[in-house]
PDB file of N, CA and C in Angstrom:
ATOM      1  N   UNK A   1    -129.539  -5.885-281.441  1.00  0.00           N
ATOM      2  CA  UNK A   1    -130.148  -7.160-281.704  1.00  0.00           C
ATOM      3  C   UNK A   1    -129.033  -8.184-281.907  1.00  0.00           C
ATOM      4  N   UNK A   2    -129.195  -9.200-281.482  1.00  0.00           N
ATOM      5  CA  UNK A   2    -128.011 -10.271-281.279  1.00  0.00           C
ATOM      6  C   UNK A   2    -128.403 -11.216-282.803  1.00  0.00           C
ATOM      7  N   UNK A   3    -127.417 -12.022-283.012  1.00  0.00           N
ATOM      8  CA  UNK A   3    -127.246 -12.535-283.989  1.00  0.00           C
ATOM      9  C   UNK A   3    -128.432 -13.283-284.648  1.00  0.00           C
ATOM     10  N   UNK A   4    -128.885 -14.104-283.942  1.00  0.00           N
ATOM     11  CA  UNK A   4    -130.298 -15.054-283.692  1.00  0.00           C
ATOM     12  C   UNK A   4    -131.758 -14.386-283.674  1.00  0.00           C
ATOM     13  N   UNK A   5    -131.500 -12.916-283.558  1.00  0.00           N
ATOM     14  CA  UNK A   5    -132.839 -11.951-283.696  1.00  0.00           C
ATOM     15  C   UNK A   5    -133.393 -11.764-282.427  1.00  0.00           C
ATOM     16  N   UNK A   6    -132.838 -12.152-280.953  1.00  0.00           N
ATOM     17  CA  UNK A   6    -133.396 -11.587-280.440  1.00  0.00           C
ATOM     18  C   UNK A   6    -132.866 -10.027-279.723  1.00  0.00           C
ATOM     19  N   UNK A   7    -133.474  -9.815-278.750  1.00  0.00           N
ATOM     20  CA  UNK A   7    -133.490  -8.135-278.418  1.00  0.00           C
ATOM     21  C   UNK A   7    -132.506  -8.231-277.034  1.00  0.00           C
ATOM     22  N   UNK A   8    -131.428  -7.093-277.544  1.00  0.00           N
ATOM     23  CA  UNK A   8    -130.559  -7.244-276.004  1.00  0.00           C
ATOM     24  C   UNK A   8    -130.924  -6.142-275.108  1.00  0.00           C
ATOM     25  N   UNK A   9    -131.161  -6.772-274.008  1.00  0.00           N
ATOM     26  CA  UNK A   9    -131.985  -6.326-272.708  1.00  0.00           C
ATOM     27  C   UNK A   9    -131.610  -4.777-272.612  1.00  0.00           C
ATOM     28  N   UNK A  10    -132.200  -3.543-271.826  1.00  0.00           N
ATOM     29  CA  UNK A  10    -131.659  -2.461-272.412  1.00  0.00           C
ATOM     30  C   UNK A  10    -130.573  -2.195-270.851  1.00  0.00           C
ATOM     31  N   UNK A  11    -129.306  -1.372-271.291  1.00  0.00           N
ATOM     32  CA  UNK A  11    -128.730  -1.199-269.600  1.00  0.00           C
ATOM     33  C   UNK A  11    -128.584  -0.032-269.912  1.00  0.00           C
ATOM     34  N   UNK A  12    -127.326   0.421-269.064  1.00  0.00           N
ATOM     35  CA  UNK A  12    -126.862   1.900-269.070  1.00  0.00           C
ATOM     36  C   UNK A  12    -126.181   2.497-269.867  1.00  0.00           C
ATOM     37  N   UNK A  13    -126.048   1.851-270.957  1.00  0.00           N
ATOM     38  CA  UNK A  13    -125.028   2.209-271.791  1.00  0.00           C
ATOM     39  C   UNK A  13    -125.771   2.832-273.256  1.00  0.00           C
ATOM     40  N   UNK A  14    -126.961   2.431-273.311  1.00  0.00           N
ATOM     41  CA  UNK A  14    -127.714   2.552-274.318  1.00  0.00           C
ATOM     42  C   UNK A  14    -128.145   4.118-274.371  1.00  0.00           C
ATOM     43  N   UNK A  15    -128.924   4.571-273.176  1.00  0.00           N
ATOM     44  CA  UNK A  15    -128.994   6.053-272.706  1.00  0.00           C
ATOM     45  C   UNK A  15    -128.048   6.935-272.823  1.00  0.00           C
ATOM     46  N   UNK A  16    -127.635   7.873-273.433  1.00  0.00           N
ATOM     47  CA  UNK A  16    -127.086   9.155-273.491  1.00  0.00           C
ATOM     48  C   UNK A  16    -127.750  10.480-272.334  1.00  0.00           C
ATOM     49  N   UNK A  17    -126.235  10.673-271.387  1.00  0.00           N
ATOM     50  CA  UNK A  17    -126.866  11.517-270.280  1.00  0.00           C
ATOM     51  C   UNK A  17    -126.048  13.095-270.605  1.00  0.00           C
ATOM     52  N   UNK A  18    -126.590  13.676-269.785  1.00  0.00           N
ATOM     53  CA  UNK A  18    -125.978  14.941-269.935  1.00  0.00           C
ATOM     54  C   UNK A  18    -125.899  15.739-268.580  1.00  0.00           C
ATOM     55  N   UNK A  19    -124.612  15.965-268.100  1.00  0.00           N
ATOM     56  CA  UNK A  19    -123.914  15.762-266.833  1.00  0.00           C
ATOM     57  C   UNK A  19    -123.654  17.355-266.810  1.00  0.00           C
ATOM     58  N   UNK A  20    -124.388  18.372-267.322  1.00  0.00           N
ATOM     59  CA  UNK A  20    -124.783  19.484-267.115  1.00  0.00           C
ATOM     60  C   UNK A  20    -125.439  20.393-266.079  1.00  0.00           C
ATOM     61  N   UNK A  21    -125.029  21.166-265.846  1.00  0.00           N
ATOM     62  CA  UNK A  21    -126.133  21.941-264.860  1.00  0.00           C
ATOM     63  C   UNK A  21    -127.554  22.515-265.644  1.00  0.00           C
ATOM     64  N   UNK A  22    -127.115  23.292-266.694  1.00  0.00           N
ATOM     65  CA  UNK A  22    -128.056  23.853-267.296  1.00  0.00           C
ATOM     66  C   UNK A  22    -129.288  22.605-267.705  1.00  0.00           C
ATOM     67  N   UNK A  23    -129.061  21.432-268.392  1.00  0.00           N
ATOM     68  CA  UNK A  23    -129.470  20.674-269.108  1.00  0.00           C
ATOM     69  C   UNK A  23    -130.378  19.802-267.447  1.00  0.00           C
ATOM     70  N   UNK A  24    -129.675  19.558-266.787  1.00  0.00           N
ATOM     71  CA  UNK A  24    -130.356  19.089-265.338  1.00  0.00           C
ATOM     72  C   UNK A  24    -131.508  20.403-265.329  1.00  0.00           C
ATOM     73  N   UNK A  25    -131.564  21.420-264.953  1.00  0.00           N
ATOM     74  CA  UNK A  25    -132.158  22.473-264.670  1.00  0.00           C
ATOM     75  C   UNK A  25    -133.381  22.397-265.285  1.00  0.00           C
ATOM     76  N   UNK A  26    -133.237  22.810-266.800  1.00  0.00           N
ATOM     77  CA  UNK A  26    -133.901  22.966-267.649  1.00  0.00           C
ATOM     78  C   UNK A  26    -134.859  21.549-267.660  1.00  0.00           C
ATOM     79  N   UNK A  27    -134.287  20.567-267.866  1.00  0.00           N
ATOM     80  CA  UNK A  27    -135.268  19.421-268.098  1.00  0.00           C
ATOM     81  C   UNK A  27    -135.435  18.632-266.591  1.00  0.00           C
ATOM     82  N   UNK A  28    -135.364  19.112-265.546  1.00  0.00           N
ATOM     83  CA  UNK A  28    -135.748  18.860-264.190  1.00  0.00           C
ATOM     84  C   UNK A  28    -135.332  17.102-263.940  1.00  0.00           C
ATOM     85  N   UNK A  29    -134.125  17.277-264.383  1.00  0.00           N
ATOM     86  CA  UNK A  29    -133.024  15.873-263.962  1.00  0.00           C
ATOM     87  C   UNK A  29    -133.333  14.684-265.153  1.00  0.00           C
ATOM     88  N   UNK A  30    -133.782  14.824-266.073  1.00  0.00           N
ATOM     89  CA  UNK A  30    -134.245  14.518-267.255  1.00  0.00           C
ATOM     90  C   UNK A  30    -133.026  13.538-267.884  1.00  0.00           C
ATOM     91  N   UNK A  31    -131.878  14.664-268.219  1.00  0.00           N
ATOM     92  CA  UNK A  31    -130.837  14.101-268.462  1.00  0.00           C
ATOM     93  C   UNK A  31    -129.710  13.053-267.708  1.00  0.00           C
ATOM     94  N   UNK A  32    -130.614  12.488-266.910  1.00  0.00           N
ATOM     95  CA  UNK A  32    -130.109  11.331-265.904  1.00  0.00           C
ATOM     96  C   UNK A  32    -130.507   9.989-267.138  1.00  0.00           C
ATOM     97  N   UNK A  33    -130.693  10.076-268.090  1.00  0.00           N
ATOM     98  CA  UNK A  33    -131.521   9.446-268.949  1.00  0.00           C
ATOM     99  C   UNK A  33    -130.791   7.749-268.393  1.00  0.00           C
ATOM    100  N   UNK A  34    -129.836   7.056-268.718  1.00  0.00           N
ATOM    101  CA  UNK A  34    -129.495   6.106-268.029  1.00  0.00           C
ATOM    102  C   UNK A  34    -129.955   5.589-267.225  1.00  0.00           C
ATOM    103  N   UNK A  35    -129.946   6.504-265.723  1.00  0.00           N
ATOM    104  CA  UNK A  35    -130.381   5.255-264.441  1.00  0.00           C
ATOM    105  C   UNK A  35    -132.296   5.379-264.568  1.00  0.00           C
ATOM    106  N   UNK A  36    -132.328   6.625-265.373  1.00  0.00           N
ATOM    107  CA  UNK A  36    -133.997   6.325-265.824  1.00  0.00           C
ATOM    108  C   UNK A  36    -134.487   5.209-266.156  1.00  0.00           C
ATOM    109  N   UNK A  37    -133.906   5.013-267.422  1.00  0.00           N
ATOM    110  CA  UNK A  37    -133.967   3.475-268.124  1.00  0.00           C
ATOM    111  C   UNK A  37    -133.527   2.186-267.088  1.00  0.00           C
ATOM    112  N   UNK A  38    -132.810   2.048-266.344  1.00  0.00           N
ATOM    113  CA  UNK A  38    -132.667   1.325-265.686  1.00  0.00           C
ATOM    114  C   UNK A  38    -133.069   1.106-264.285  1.00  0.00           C
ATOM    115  N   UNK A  39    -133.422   1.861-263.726  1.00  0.00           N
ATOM    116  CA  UNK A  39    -134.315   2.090-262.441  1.00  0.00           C
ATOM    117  C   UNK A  39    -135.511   3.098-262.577  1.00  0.00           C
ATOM    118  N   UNK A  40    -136.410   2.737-263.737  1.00  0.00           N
ATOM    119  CA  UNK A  40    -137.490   3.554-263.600  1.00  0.00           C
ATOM    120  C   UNK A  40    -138.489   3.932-262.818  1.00  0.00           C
ATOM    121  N   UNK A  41    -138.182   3.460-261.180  1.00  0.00           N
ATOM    122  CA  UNK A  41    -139.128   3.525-260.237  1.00  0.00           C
ATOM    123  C   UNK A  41    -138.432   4.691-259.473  1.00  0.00           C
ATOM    124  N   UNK A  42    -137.080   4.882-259.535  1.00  0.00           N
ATOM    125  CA  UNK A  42    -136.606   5.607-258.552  1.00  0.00           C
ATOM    126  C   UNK A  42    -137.083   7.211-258.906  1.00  0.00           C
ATOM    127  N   UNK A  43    -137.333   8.029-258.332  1.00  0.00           N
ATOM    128  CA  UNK A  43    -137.741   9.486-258.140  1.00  0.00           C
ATOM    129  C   UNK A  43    -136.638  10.287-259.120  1.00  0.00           C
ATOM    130  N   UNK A  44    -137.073  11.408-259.531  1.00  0.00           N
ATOM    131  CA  UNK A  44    -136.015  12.291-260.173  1.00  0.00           C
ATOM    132  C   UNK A  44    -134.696  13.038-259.718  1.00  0.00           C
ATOM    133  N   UNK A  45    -135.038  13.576-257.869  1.00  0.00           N
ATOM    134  CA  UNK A  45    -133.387  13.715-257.526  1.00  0.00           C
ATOM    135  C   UNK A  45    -132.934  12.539-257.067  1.00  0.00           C
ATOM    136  N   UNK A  46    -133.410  11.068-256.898  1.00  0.00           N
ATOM    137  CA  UNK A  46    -132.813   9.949-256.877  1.00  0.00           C
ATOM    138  C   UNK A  46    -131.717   9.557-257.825  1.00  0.00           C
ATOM    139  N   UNK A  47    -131.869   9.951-259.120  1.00  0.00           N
ATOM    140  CA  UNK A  47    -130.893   9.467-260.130  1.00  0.00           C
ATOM    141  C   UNK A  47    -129.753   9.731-260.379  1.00  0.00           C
ATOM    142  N   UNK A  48    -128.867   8.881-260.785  1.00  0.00           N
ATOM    143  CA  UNK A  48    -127.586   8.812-260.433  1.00  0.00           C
ATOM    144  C   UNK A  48    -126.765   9.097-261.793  1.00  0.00           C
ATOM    145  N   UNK A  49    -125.952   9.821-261.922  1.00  0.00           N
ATOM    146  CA  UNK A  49    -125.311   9.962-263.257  1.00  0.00           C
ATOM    147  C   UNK A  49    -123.623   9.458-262.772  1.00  0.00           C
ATOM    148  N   UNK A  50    -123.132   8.072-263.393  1.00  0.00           N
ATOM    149  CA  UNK A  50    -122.073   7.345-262.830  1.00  0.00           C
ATOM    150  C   UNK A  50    -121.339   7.476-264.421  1.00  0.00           C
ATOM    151  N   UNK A  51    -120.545   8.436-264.420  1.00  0.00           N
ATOM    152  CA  UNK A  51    -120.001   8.545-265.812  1.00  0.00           C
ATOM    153  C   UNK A  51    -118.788   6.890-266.251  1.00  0.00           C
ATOM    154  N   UNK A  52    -118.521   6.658-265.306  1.00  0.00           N
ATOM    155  CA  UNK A  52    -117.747   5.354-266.066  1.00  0.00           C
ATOM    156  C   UNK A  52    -118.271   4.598-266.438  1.00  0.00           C
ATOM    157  N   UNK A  53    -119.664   4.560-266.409  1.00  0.00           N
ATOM    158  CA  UNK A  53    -120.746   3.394-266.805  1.00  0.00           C
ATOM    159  C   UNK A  53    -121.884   4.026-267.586  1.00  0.00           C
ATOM    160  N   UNK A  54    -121.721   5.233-267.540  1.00  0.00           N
ATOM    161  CA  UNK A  54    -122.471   5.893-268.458  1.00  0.00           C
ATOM    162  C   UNK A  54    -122.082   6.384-269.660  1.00  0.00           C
ATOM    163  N   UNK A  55    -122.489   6.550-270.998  1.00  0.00           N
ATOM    164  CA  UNK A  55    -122.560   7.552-271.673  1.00  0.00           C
ATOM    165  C   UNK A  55    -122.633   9.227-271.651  1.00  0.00           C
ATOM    166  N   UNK A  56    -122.129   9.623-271.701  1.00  0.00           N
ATOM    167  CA  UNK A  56    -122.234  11.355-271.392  1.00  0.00           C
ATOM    168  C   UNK A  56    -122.210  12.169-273.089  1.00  0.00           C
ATOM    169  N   UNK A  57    -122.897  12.886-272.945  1.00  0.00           N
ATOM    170  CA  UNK A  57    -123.086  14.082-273.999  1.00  0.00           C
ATOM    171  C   UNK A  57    -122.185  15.059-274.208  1.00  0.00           C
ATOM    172  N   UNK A  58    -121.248  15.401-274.697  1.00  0.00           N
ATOM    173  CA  UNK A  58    -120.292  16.575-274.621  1.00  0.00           C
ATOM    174  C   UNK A  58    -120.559  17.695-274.268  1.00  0.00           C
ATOM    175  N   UNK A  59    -121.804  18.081-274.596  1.00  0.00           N
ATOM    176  CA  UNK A  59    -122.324  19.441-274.016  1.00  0.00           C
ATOM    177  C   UNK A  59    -123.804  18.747-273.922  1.00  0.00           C
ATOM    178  N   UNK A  60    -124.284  20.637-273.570  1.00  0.00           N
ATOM    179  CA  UNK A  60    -125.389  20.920-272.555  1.00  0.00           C
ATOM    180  C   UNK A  60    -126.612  20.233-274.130  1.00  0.00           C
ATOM    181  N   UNK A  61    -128.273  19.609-273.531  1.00  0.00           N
ATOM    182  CA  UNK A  61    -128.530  19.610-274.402  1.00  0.00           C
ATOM    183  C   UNK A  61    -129.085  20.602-275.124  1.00  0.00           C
ATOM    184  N   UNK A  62    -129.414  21.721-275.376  1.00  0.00           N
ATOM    185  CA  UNK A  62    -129.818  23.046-276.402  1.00  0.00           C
ATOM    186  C   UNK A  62    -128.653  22.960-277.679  1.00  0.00           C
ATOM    187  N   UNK A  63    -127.516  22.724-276.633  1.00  0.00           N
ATOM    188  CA  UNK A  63    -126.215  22.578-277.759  1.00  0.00           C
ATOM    189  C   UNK A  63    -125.644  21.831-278.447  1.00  0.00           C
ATOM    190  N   UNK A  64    -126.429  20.496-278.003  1.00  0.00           N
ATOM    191  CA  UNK A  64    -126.466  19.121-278.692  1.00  0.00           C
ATOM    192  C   UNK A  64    -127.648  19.016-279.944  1.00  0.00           C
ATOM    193  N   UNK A  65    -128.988  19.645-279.650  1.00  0.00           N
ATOM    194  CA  UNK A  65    -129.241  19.755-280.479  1.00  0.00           C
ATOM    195  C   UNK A  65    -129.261  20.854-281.739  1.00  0.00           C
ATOM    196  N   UNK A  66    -128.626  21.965-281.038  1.00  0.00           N
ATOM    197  CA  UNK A  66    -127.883  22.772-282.741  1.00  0.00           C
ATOM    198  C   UNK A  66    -127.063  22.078-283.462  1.00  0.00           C
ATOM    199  N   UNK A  67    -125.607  21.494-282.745  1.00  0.00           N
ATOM    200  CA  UNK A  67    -125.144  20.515-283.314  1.00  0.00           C
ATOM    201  C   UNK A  67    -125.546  19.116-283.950  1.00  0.00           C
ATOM    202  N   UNK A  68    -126.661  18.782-283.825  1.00  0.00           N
ATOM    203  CA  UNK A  68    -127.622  17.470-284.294  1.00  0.00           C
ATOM    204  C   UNK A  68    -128.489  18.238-285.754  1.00  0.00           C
ATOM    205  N   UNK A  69    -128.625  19.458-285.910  1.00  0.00           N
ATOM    206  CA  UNK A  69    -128.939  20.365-287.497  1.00  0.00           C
ATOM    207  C   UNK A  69    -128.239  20.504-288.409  1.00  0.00           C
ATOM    208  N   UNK A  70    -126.865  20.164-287.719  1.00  0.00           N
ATOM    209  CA  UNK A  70    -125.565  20.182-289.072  1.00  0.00           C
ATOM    210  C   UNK A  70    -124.688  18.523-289.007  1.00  0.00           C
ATOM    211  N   UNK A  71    -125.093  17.420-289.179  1.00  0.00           N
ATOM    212  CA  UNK A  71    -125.208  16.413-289.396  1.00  0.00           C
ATOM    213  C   UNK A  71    -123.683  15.627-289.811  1.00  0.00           C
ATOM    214  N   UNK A  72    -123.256  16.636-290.514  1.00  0.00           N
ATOM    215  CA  UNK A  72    -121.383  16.360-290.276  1.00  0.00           C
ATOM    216  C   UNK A  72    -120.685  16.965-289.321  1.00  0.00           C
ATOM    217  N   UNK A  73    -120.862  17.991-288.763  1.00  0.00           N
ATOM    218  CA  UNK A  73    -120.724  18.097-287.144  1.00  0.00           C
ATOM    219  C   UNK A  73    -120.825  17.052-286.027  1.00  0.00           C
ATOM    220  N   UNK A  74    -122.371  16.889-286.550  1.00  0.00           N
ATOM    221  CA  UNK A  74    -122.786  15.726-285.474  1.00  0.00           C
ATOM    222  C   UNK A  74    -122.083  14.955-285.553  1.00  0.00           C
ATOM    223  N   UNK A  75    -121.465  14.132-286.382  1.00  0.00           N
ATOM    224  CA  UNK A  75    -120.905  12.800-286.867  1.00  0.00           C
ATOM    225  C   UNK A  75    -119.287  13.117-286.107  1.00  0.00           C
ATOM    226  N   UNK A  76    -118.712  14.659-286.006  1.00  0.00           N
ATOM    227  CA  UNK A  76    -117.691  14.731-286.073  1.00  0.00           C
ATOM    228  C   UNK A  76    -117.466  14.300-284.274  1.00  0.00           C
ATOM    229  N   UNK A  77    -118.133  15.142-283.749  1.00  0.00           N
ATOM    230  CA  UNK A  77    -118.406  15.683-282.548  1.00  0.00           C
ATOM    231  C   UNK A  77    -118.884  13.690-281.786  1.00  0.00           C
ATOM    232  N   UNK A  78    -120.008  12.967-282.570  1.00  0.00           N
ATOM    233  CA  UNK A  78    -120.275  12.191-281.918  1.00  0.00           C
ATOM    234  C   UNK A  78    -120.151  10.369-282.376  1.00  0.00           C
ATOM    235  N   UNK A  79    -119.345  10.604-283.660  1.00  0.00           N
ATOM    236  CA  UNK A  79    -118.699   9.135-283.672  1.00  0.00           C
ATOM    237  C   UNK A  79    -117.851   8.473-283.240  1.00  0.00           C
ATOM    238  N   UNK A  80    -116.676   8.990-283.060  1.00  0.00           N
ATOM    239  CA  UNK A  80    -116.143   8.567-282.002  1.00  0.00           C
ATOM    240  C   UNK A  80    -116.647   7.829-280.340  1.00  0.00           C
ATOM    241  N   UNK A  81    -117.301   8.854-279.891  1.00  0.00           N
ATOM    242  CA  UNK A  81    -117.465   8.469-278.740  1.00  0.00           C
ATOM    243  C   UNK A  81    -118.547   7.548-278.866  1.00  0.00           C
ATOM    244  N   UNK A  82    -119.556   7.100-280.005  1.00  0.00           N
ATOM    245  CA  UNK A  82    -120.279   6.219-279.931  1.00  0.00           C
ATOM    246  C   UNK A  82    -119.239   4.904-280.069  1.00  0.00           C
ATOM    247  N   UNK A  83    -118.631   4.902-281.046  1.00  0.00           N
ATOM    248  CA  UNK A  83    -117.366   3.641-281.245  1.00  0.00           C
ATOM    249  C   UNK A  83    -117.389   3.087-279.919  1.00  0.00           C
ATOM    250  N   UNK A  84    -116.331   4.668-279.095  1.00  0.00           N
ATOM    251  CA  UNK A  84    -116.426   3.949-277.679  1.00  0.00           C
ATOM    252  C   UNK A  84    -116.805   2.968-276.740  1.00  0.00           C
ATOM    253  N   UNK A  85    -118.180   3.475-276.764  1.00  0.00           N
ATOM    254  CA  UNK A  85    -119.406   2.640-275.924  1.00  0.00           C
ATOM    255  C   UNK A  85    -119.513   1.508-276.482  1.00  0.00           C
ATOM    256  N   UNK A  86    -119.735   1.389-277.955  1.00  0.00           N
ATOM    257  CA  UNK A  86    -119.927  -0.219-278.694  1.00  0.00           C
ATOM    258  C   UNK A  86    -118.594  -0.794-278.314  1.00  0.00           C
ATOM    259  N   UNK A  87    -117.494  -0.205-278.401  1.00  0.00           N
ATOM    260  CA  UNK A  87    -116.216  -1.488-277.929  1.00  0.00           C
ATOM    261  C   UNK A  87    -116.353  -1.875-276.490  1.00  0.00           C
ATOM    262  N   UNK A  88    -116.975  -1.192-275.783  1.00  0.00           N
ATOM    263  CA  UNK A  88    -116.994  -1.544-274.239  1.00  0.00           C
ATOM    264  C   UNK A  88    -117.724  -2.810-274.123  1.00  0.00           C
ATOM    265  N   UNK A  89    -118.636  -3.099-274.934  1.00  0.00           N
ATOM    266  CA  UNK A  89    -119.570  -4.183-274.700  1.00  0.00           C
ATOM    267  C   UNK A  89    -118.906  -5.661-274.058  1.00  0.00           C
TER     268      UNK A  89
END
């Protein structure tokens, strides 16, 4: 939300993807989550996972969310790379 209260438009950066095989597999291209949000018309093997413009997940998600149960893990594993993305803006 920008200073003035309104809402900043959503892009690719906002989505967290996961550039996995297993995690593609399992959730049937799911983890394209990005160009989802941003081209929600396009088909599921249409979607594009462009990691310099994307967000990526360190691991597969099953293993993101064990790590998301121990909460200083999480933090360890995923503050940083959120920093990241917010300085890119």
């Amino acid at each position: 939300m920008f200073e003035n209260g309104r809402l900043e438009a959503v892009s690719a950066r906002y989505s967290w993807n996961t550039p996995h095989r297993f995690s593609g597999a399992m959730m049937l291209n799911a983890p394209r989550h990005s160009d989802h949000h941003t081209h929600p018309s396009r088909s599921y093997p249409s979607l594009e996972l462009l990691e310099e413009e994307m967000p990526m997940l360190p691991y597969s998600l099953p293993m993101m969310a064990v790590i998301a149960l121990m909460p200083p893990l999480w933090r360890r594993v995923m503050d940083s790379r959120v920093e990241t993305w917010e300085n890119r803006a």
